[in-house]
Structure formats: C-alpha cells, structure tokens
Coordinates of C-alpha atoms in Angstrom, one line a residue:
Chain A
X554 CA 0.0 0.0 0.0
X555 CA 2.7 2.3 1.0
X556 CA 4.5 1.8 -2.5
X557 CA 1.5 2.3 -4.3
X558 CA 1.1 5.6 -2.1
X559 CA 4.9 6.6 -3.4
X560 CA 4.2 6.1 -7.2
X561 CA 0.8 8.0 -6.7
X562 CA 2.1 12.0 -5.5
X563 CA -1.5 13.1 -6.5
X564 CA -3.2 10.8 -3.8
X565 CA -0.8 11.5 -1.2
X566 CA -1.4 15.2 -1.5
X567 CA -4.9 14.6 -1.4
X568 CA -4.9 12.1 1.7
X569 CA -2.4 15.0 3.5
X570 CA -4.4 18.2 2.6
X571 CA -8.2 16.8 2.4
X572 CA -8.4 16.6 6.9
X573 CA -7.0 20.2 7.1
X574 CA -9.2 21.7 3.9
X575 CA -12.2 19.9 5.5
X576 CA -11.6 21.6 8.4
X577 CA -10.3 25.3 7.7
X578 CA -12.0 25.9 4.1
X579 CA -15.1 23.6 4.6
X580 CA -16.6 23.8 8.2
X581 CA -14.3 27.2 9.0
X582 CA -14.9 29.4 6.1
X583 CA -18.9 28.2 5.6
X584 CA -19.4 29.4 8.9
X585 CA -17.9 32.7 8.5
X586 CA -20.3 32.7 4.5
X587 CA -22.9 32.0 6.7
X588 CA -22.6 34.6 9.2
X589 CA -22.5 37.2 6.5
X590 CA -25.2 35.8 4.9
X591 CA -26.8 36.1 8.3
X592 CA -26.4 39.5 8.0
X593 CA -29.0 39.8 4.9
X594 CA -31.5 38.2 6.7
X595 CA -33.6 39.2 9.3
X596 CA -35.6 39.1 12.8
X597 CA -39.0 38.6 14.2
X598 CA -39.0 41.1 16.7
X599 CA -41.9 39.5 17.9
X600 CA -40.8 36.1 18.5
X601 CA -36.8 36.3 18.0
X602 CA -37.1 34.0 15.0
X603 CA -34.6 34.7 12.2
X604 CA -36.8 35.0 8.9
X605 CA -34.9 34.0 6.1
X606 CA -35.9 36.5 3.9
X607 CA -33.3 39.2 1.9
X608 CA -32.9 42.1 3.6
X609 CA -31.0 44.9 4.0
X610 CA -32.3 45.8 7.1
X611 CA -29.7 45.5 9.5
X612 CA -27.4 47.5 7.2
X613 CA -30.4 49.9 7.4
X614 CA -30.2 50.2 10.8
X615 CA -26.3 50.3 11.3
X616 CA -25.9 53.5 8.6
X617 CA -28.7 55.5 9.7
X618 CA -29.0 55.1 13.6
X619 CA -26.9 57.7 14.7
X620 CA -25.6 56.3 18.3
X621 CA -24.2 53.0 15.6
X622 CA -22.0 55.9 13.4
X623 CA -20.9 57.3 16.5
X624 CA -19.5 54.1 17.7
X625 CA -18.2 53.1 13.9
X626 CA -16.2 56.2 14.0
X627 CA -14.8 55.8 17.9
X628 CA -13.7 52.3 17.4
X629 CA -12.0 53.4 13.8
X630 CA -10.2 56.2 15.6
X631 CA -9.4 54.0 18.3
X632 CA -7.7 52.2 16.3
X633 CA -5.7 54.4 14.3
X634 CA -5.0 56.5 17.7
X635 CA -3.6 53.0 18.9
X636 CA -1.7 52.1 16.1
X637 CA 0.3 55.8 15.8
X638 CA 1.1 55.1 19.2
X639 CA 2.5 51.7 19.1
X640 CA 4.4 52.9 15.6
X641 CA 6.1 55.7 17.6
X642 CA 7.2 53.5 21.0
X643 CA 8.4 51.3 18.9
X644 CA 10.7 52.5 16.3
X645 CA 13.4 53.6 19.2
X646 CA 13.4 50.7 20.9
X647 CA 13.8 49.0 17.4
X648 CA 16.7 51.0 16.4
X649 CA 18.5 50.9 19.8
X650 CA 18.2 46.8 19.4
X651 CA 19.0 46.5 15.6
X652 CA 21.9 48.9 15.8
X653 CA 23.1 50.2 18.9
X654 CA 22.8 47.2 20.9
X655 CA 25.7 44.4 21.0
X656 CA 24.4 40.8 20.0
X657 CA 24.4 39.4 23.9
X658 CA 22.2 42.2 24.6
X659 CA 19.8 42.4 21.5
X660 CA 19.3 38.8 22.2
X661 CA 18.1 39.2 25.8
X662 CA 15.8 42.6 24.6
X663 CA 14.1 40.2 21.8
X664 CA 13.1 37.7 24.5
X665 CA 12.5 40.6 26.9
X666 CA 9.9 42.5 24.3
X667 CA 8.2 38.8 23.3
X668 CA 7.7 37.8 26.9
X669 CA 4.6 39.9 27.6
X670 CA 3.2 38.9 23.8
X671 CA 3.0 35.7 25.5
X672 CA 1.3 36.8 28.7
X673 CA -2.6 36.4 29.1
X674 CA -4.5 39.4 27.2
X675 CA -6.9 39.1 29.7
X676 CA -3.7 39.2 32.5
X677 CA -2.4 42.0 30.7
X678 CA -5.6 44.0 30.7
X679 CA -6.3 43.5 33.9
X680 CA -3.3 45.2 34.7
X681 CA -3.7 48.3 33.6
X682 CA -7.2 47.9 35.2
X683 CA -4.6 48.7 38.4
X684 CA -2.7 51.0 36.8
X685 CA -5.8 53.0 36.2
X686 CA -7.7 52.3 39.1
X687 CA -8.4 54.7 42.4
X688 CA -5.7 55.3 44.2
X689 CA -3.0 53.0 41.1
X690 CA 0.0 54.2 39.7
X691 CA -1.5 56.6 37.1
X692 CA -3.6 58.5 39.1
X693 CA -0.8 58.9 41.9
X694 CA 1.7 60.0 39.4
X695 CA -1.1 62.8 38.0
X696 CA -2.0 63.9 41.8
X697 CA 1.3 64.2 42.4
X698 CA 1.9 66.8 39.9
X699 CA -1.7 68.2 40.6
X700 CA -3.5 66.9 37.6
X701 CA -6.7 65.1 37.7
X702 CA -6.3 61.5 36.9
X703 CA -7.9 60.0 33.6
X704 CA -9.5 57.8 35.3
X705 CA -11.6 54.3 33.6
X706 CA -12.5 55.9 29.9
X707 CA -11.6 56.1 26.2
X708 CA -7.7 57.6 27.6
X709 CA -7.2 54.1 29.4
X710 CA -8.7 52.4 26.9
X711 CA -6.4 53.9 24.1
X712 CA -2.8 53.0 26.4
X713 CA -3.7 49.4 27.4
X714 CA -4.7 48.6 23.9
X715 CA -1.6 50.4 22.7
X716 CA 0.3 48.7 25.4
X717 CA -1.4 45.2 24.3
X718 CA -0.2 45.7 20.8
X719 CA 3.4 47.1 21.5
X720 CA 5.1 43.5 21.0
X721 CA 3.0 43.2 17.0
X722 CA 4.7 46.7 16.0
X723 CA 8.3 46.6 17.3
X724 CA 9.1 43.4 15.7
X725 CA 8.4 43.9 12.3
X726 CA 10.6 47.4 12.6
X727 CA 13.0 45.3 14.4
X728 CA 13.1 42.8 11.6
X729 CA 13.3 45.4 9.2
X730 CA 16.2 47.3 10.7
X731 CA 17.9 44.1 10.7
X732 CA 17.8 43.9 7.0
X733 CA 19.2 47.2 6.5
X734 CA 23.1 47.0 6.2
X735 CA 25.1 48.7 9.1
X736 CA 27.4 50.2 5.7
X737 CA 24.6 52.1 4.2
X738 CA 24.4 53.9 7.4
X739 CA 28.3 54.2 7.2
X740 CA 27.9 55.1 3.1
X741 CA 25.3 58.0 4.6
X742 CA 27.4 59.2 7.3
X743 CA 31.3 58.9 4.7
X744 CA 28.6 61.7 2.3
X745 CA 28.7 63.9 4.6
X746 CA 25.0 63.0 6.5
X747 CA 24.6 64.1 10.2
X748 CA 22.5 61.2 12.3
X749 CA 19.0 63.2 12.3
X750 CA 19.5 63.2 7.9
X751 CA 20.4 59.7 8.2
X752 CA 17.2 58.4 10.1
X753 CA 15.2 60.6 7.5
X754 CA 16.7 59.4 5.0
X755 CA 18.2 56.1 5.1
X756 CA 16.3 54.4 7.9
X757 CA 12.8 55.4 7.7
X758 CA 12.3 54.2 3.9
X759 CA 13.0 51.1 5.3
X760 CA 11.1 51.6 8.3
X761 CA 8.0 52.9 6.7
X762 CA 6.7 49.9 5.4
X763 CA 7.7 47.8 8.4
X764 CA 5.2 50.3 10.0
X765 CA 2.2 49.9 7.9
X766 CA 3.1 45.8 8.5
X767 CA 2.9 45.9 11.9
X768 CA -0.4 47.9 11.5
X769 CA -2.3 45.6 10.0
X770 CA -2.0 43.7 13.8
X771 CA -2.6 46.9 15.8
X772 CA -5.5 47.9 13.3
X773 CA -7.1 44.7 13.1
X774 CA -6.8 43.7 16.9
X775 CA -8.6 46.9 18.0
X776 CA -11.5 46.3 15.7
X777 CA -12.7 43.6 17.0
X778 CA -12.1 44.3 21.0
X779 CA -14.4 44.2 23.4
X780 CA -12.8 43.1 26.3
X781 CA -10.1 45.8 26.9
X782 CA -12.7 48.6 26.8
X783 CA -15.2 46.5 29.3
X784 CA -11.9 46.0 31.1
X785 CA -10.5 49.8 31.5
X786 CA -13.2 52.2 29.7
X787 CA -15.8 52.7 31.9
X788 CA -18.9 53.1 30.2
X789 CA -17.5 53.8 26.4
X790 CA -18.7 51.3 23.6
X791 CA -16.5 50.4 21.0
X792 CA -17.9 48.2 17.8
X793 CA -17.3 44.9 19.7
X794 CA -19.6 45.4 22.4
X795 CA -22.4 46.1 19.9
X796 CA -21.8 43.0 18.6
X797 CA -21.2 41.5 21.8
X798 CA -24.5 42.5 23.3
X799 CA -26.2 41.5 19.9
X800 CA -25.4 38.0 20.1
X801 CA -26.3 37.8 23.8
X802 CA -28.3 39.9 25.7
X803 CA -30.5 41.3 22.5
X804 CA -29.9 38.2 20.9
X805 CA -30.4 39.7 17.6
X806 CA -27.6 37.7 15.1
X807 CA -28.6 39.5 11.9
X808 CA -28.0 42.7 13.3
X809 CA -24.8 41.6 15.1
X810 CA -23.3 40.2 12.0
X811 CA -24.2 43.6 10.0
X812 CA -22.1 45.1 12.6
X813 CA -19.3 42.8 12.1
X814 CA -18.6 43.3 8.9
X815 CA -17.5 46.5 9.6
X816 CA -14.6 45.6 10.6
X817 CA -13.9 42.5 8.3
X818 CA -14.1 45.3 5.0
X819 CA -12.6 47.8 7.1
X820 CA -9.6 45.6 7.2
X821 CA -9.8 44.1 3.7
X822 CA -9.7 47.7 2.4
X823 CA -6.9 48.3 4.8
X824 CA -5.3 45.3 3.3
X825 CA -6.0 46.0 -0.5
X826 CA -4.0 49.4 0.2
X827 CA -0.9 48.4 2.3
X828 CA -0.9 45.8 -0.9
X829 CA -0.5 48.4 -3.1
X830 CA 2.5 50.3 -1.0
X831 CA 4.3 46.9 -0.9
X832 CA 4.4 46.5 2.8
X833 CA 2.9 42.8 2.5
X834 CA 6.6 41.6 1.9
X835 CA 8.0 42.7 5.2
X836 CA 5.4 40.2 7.1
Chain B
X1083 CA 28.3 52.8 13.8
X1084 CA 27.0 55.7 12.5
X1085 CA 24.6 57.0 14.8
X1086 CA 25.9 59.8 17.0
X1087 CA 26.8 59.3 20.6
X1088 CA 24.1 62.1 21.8
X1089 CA 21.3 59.9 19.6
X1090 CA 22.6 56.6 21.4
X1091 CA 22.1 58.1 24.5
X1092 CA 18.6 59.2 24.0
X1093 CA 17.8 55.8 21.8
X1094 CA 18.9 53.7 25.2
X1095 CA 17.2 55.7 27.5
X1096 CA 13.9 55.5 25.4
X1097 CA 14.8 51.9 25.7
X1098 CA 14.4 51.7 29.5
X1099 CA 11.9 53.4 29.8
X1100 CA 9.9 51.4 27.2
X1101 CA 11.1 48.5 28.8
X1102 CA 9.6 49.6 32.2
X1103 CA 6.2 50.6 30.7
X1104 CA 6.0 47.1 29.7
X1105 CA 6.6 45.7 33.2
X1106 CA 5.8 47.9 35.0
X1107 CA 2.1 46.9 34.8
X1108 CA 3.0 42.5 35.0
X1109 CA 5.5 43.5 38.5
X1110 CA 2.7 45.6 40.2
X1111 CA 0.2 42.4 40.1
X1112 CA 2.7 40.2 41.4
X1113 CA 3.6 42.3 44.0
X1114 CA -0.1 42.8 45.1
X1115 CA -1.2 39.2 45.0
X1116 CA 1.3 39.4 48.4
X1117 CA -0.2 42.6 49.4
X1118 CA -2.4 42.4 52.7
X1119 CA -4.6 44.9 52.1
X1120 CA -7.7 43.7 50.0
X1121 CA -7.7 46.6 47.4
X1122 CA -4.5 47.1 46.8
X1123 CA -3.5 50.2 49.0
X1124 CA -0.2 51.5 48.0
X1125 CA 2.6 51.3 49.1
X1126 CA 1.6 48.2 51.1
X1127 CA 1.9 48.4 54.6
X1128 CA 2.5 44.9 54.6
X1129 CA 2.8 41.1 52.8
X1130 CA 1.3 38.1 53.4
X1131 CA 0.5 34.6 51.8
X1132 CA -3.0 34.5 52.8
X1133 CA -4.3 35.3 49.2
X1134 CA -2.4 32.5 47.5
X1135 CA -3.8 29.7 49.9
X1136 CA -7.4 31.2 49.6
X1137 CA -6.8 30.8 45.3
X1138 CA -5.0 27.6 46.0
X1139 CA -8.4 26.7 47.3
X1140 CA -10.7 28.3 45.4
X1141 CA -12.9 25.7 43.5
X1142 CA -14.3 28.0 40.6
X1143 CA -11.0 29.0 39.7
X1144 CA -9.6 25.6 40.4
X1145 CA -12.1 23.9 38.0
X1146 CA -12.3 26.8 35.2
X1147 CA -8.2 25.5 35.3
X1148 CA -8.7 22.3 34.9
X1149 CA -10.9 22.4 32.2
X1150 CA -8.2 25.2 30.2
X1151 CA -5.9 22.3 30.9
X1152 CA -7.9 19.5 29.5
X1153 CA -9.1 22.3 26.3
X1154 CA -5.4 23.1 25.6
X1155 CA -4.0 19.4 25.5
X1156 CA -7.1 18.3 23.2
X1157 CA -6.8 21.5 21.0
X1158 CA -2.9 20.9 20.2
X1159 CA -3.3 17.7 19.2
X1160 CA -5.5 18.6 16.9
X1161 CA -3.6 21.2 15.9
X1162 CA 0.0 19.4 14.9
X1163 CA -2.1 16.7 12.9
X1164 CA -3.6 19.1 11.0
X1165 CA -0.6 22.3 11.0
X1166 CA 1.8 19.2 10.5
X1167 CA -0.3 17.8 7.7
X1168 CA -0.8 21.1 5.8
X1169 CA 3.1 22.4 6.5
X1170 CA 4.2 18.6 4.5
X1171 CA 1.4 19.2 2.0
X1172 CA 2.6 22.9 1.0
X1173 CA 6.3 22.3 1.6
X1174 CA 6.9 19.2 -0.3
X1175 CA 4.2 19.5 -3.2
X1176 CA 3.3 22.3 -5.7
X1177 CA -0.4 22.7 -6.8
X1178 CA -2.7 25.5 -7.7
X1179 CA -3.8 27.4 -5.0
X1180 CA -0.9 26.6 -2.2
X1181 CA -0.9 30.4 -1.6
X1182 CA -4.6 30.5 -1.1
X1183 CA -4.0 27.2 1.7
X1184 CA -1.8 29.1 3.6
X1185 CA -3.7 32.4 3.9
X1186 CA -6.5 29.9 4.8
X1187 CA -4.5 28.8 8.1
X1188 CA -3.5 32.3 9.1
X1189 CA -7.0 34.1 8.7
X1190 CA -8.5 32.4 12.2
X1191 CA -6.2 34.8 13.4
X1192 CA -6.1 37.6 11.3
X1193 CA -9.9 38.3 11.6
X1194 CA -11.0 39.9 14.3
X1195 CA -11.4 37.4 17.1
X1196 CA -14.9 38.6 17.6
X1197 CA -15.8 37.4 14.0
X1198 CA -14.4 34.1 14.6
X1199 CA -16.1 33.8 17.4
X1200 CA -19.8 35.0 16.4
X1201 CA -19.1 33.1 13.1
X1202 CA -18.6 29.6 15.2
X1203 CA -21.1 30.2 17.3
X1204 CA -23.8 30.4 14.5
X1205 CA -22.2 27.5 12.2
X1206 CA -22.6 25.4 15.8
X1207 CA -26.0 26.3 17.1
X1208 CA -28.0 26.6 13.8
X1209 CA -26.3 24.2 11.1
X1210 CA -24.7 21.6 12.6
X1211 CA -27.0 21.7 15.7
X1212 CA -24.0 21.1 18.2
X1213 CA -24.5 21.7 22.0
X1214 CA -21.8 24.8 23.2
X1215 CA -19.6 22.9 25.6
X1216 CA -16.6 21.5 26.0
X1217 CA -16.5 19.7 22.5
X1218 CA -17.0 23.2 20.8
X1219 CA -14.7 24.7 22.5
X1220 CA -11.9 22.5 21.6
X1221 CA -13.0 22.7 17.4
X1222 CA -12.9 26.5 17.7
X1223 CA -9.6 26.6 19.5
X1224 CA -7.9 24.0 17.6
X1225 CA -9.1 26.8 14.2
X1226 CA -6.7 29.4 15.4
X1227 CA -4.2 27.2 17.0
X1228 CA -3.0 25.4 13.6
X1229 CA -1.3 28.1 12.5
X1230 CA 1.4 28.0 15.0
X1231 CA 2.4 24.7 14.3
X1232 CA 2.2 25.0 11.1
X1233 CA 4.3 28.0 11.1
X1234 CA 7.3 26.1 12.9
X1235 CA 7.1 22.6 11.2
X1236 CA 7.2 24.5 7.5
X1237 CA 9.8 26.9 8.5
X1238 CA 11.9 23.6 9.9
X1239 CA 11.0 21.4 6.3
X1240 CA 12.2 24.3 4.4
X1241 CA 16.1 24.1 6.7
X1242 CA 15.9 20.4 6.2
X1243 CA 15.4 20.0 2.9
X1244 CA 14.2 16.4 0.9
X1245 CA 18.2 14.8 0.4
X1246 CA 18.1 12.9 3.8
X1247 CA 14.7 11.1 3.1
X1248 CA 15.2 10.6 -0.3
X1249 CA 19.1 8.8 0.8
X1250 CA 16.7 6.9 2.6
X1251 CA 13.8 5.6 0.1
X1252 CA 17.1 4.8 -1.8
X1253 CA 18.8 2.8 0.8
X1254 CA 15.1 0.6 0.7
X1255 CA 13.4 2.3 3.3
X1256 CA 9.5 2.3 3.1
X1257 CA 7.4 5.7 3.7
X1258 CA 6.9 4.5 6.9
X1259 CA 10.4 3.5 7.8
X1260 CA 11.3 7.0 6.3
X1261 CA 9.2 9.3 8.2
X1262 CA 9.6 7.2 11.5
X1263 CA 13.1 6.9 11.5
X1264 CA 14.2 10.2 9.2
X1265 CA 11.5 12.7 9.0
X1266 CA 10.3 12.8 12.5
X1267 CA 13.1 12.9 13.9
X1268 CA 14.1 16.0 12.0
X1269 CA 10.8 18.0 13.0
X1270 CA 10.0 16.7 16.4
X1271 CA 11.7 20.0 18.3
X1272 CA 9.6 21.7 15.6
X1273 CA 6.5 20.4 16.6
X1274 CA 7.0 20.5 20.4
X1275 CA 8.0 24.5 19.7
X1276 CA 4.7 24.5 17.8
X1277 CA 3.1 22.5 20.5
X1278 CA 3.7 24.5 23.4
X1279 CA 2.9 27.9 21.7
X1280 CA -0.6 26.5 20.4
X1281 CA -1.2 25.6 23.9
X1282 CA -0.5 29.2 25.2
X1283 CA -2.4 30.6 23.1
X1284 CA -5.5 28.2 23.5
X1285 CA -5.0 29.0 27.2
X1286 CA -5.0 32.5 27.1
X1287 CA -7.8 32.7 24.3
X1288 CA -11.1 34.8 25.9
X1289 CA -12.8 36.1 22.9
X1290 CA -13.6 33.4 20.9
X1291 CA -13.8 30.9 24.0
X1292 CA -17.0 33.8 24.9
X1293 CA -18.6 32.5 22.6
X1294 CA -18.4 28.9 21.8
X1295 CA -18.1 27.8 25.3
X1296 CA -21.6 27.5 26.2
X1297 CA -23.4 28.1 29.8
X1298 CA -21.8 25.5 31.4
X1299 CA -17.9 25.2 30.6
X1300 CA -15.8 28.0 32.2
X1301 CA -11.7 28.3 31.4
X1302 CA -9.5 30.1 33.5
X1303 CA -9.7 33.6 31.3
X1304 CA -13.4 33.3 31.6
X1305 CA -13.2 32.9 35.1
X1306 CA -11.1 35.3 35.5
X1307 CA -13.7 38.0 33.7
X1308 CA -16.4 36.9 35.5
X1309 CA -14.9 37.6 38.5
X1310 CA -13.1 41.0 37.7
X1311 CA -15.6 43.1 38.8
X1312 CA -16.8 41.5 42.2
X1313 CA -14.5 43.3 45.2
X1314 CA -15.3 40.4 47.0
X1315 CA -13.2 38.1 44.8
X1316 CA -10.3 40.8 43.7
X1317 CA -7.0 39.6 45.8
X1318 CA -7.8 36.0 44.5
X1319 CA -8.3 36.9 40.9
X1320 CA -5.0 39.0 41.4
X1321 CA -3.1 36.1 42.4
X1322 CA -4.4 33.8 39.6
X1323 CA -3.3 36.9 37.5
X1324 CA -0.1 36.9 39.0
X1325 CA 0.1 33.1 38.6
X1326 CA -0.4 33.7 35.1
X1327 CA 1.8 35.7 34.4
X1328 CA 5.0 33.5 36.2
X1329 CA 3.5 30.3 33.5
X1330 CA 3.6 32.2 30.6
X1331 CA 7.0 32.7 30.9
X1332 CA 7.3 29.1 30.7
X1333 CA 6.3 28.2 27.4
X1334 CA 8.3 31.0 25.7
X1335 CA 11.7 30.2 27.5
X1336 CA 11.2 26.3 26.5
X1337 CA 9.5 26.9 22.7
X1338 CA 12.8 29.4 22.5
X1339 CA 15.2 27.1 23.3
X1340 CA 13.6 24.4 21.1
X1341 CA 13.4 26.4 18.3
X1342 CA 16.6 28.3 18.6
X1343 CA 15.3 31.7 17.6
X1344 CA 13.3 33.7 19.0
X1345 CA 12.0 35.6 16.2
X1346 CA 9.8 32.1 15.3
X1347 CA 7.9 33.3 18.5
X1348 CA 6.5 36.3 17.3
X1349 CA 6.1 34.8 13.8
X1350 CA 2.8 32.4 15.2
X1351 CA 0.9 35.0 16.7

C-alpha cells in the first residue's frame, strides 16, 4: 500500500491536505459565509425567530441610527489612535536593538519584548485595570503633579490597547532594521549626512513599510475588541460590544453580523491598500 | 556605527523606559497578590500569603483550570495533525492554489477574534445543531491554534530540505520507515515548539472561547472576567493573574530554546 502511495504524488497530496481543507476551508470558512449571509437576513422582533428573507435591514439600521455611526467612528479612531502610538514606542526601541545594541544584549531585549506577547491578554488588561484604578500608579503620578487622573475611559482604553499591541509593532521594525546593512548607514554618514538626515533618510524608507506591516496587527486587533474597553473604559462602547450584546443579551444575530462586517471590509480595504504600497513583503 | 553618541544616548534611554512601561504593569500584580490589604493600598503596609492559599483553594477557579488544561492538550493535538499535515502538503508539493492554503490557516487569526467567534457560534447552534460545551470549544480553539504549528514545522522542512529522506527511500526504506526513522526525527523539536505555543495561546484565548463555550464550561480567562468586577473576589483573581503571568513565561523560555530563535515566537501570533 505504501509503494503504491509513493508512485501516486496526486493521492498522497490529497490524503495530507483533504483533513485540514475539511476543516479550515469547509466547516471554518462556511461558517464565517454563513454569518454574512446572516447579516442579509432578518428578525421577528416579535418572536426572536430569524426570517430568512433578503434584507437589507440590518445595514439599514447600522448607517442610519446615529448612536451605531458614533461608535463606527470611535472604534476606527481608536484604532488608528492606537496604532500611531505603538508605531512611535516602537521605532526607538527598534533602532536601539537593531543597531546600537551588542548581539548578547539584543538577544536578551528580543526575548525581553516577546515575553509579555505571551502573557494572558486578559492578564495584561487587567493590569492596567490597576494601573488606572483609584488610588494605582496613574492617578498617583497625575496627583502628584496636581493633575486630575484620567480615570476608567476612552484615555485608558487607548494605552492598554496600545500597550497590548506594542510587542505586533516593534518586531516587524525590528526585523526590518535588521535587514538594512550597518554600511549604508556608514555610506550616509562617509557623504557627509549628520545622524538626524540619516534616520530621515536612510532608515525610515526602510522603516515605513515595516510600519504599515505591523499595523495591519494593531488595526485589526482593536476592531474587533471588546474586552479591553469593558476592562478599562468605563462606560464607552466600541464596535465589539455592539456586537457583543447583539449576540447575547438582545440576541439579535442578523443585526450583530451587519455590525461585524464592519470591521472584516474595514480591514480588507486596509489590506488591499498596504498591498499596493508593498508593505505585504516585510510580514 | 553611525549613529551619533548624543542619539545613542537618548535611543537607550527611550529603551528603559519602554522596557519599564512594559513591566511595569505584569510586577505591580505580582507584588499585590502578596499585598495584605484587600484593594491594593499603595505602598503596602505589609505582605502576606494568605491570598495565595485562599486561590490555592478556590474551587471555581480551580475547575475553570482544569478544564483550560484538559481544552489546551485536546486543541494541540488537533492542531499538529492538521498544521503538520498542511506544512508537508505545501512544503513538499506544488499545486494551484498553495498560496490560497496558507492564507486559509492564518485568517483564524487575522480576523477579528470577535468574527471568529460570532461566526462559530452560528455554524454550531444553527447548522450543525451542536451543543456549546466543551467539545466546541476545543474545534474552535484548535481553528486558530494550527497556524502556530504549522508556522514552525514548515519553517523547519524548508532548513531540512528532501536529500536525507530521499538517501533513505534509496537505501530501501518504506514511507513508513522513512518518516519514522528520518523525518520525524528532524521536525519533532519543531513540533514541540509549535506544540507549546498552540497551547498558550488556546490558554490565554477569551474572545472566541466567549462565545463557543456555552453556559456551562468555564476556562480560567473566563473565570477570571467573570470575577473581575466583584471586590469580594479581587485579591484572589490578582493572584491567579499573578500566577499567570509567572507560567507564561514558561512556554516562551522552552519553545525558544527548542526552536533556537526567537524571532519564530513572534512569527505564530
């Protein structure tokens, strides 16, 4: 049987890929067809039973209800406020390990920066519930400099996402910087280039893109989060408690898959346009 | 090195600082799970133990761990058949669409986790009719968790290359023979790296876990945010917090030294 297997590439290919495909492009990818197709149907209010008629309801709903547009537009600049953050920490501490620090040392700050990716979200966000809380680190460093304390709210909710994220950003600029010869620094510098002209102009074209490929994490992680905000923003609402509450307490699936599209072709836009700057390559 | 002494300067002090931020945070838990006073009064007027035997007791947290336990180990086996099965399939064949395949494994965990979830939940409830419990917890964690494995074993058959089986199909070994004695051998740190880093991340996993694990199966992250917001309960969630955070270490430092670099680490999240 096993010889038979050998002279046959075409069955063995099949017999190796047919389990996974089954499982990933079958039963994984039809449920995520039929949540969107979900999403065109709609809901007795009466009796909670989803009527499988087309609709565009839902969509209906989600463009022209004001408080839905408000929350569209908090989670999106959430999300970009979170990912300018993360690019910004991250690109020193990428440049100090890339090409200041010796290889003993950069290898102990590349374990020391994956650690936390590794630590429980949940953990994580939690906390910087402490940090935030009455009488944590935060507000004792703002009372001590007689400033009012942030407090539980969109602020908090903005640093511990940012914080969550830090680890997606820094290694892609890490991994960039790594690629970029130590002598084209050296070649910039021999021209006549002071340091501040060299990281304009030498290390941020490489940089750049490294960004926009760590954003796709940031970007796409703060779409669809609920927890964090539950966690550290009071009573703000950010697209994945809509859809949170949809599914449970409202139990109203069409309308919580209309919702969650938003940010499945916010992202696939997002995608389609980092494509076209030739960022995908520096995954 | 080009860059300036004054920018080195200010580049390494960025670097501690940074470096703080980030622990900063993880250090301030672990010193309150010792901290005798129940919320957290800083600076702590003094330490005590107390809060670790009361978690060390604690049956809802106890079984919420026990079943992350029993989810993670079920969901990782899954997850190096099928990673394994895919990284050999794309690795050592060429046919239309392996590009597609692999975006296929990563997009569990490129979507939004709340899509994953929501989508699950439907597919589970309404067409296949399934029960939320344990059993669907395990399916969806075992979706997102293939890609780690998969990301180790292919990066492993793409060192090893094809010359040492193919000495060995000569020399009159069967497929069998070969992959028992050649290829596994050759992959196993591979897939013990992939192992252990599909296990951490089924056992951190909360947002898809929300909403495939039913009414009656708790894991320890669920636990943990059901039980956030009660005072009553807060020293003993901050010392299964702080317990947390000393295990994940764990799986990094060993899935590093497996794998030998640790840039494979970030590469399965």
């Amino acid at each position: 049987m096993m010889s038979s297997l050998h002279r046959h590439p075409r069955v063995r290919l099949g017999l190796l890929l047919g389990p996974p495909i089954l499982w990933l492009g079958v039963a994984y990818l039809g449920a995520l067809a039929a949540l969107f197709v979900t999403a065109l149907w709609s809901q007795n209010s009466f009796t909670g039973v989803i009527e499988r008629e087309w609709t565009l309801d839902s969509f209906r709903t989600l463009f022209t209800v004001e408080v839905y547009r408000t929350i569209a537009l908090r989670t999106i600049g959430v999300a970009l406020l979170v990912t300018l953050i993360d690019a910004v920490v991250a690109f020193p501490i990428a440049l100090y390990m890339s090409k200041v620090a010796r290889p003993g040392l950069r290898r102990f700050l590349l374990v020391a920066v994956l650690m936390p990716l590794w630590a429980s979200y949940l953990v994580k966000a939690y906390a910087w519930r402490g940090m935030f809380a009455e009488g944590g680190l935060v507000s004792s460093m703002f009372e001590a400099v007689g400033l009012k304390s942030p407090g539980f709210g969109l602020t908090a909710t903005v640093v511990t996402l940012a914080y969550l994220w830090l680890p997606y950003m820094i290694l892609p600029i890490y991994a960039g910087l790594e690629r970029l010869p130590d002598s084209l620094l050296e070649a910039s510098a021999d021209l006549g280039a002071k340091t501040p002209q060299t990281i304009r102009r030498v290390i941020l074209p490489v940089v750049v893109p490294a960004m926009v490929a760590g954003s796709i994490f940031t970007f796409s992680l703060t779409l669809g989060d609920y927890i964090a905000v539950r966690i550290v923003g009071g009573t703000n609402q950010l697209l994945g408690n809509v859809v949170y509450d949809n599914v449970g307490a409202a139990n109203n699936l069409p309308f919580a898959a209309a919702v969650a599209t938003i940010p499945v072709v916010v992202m696939l836009g997002y995608l389609a346009a980092v494509r076209r700057t030739g960022a995908m390559e520096s995954l | 090195m080009t860059i300036s002494g004054p920018t080195r300067m200010v580049l390494r002090i960025l670097t501690i600082v940074i470096l703080a931020i980030i622990y900063i945070p993880l250090l301030l838990v672990l010193v309150n799970s010792f901290n005798v006073n129940k919320t957290f009064a800083w600076p702590p007027r003094d330490f005590t133990l107390e809060w670790w035997r009361r978690a060390a007791e604690s049956q809802g947290a106890l079984d919420a761990l026990w079943v992350s336990v029993r989810v993670g180990l079920v969901a990782t086996v899954i997850a190096l058949v099928l990673g394994t099965m895919i990284a050999f399939a794309l690795q050592r064949f060429s046919f239309y669409g392996r590009d597609s395949v692999s975006l296929l494994v990563i997009l569990p965990i490129a979507l939004p986790g709340i899509v994953t979830g929501i989508a699950l939940n439907n597919a589970f409830r309404t067409i296949f009719g399934f029960e939320l419990g344990f059993g669907t917890i395990v399916i969806a964690h075992a979706t997102f968790c293939i890609v780690t494995v998969f990301n180790n074993v292919i990066a492993r058959l793409r060192r090893t290359g094809v010359h040492l089986e193919q000495a060995s199909a000569d020399l009159g070994a069967s497929g069998f023979t070969t992959f028992r004695l050649v290829t596994f051998p050759l992959i196993r740190s591979a897939l013990l790296a992939g192992g252990l880093l599909a296990f951490a991340l089924s056992f951190d996993e909360i947002i898809v876990t929300t909403f495939t694990a039913g009414a009656n199966q708790q894991t320890l992250p669920i636990w943990i945010f059901n039980n956030l917001f009660r005072p009553n309960q807060a020293p003993i969630v901050n010392v299964v917090a702080a317990a947390l955070i000393v295990f994940s270490v764990i799986p990094v430092w060993l899935a590093q030294k497996l794998s030998g670099d640790a840039e494979s680490l970030g590469a399965g999240r």
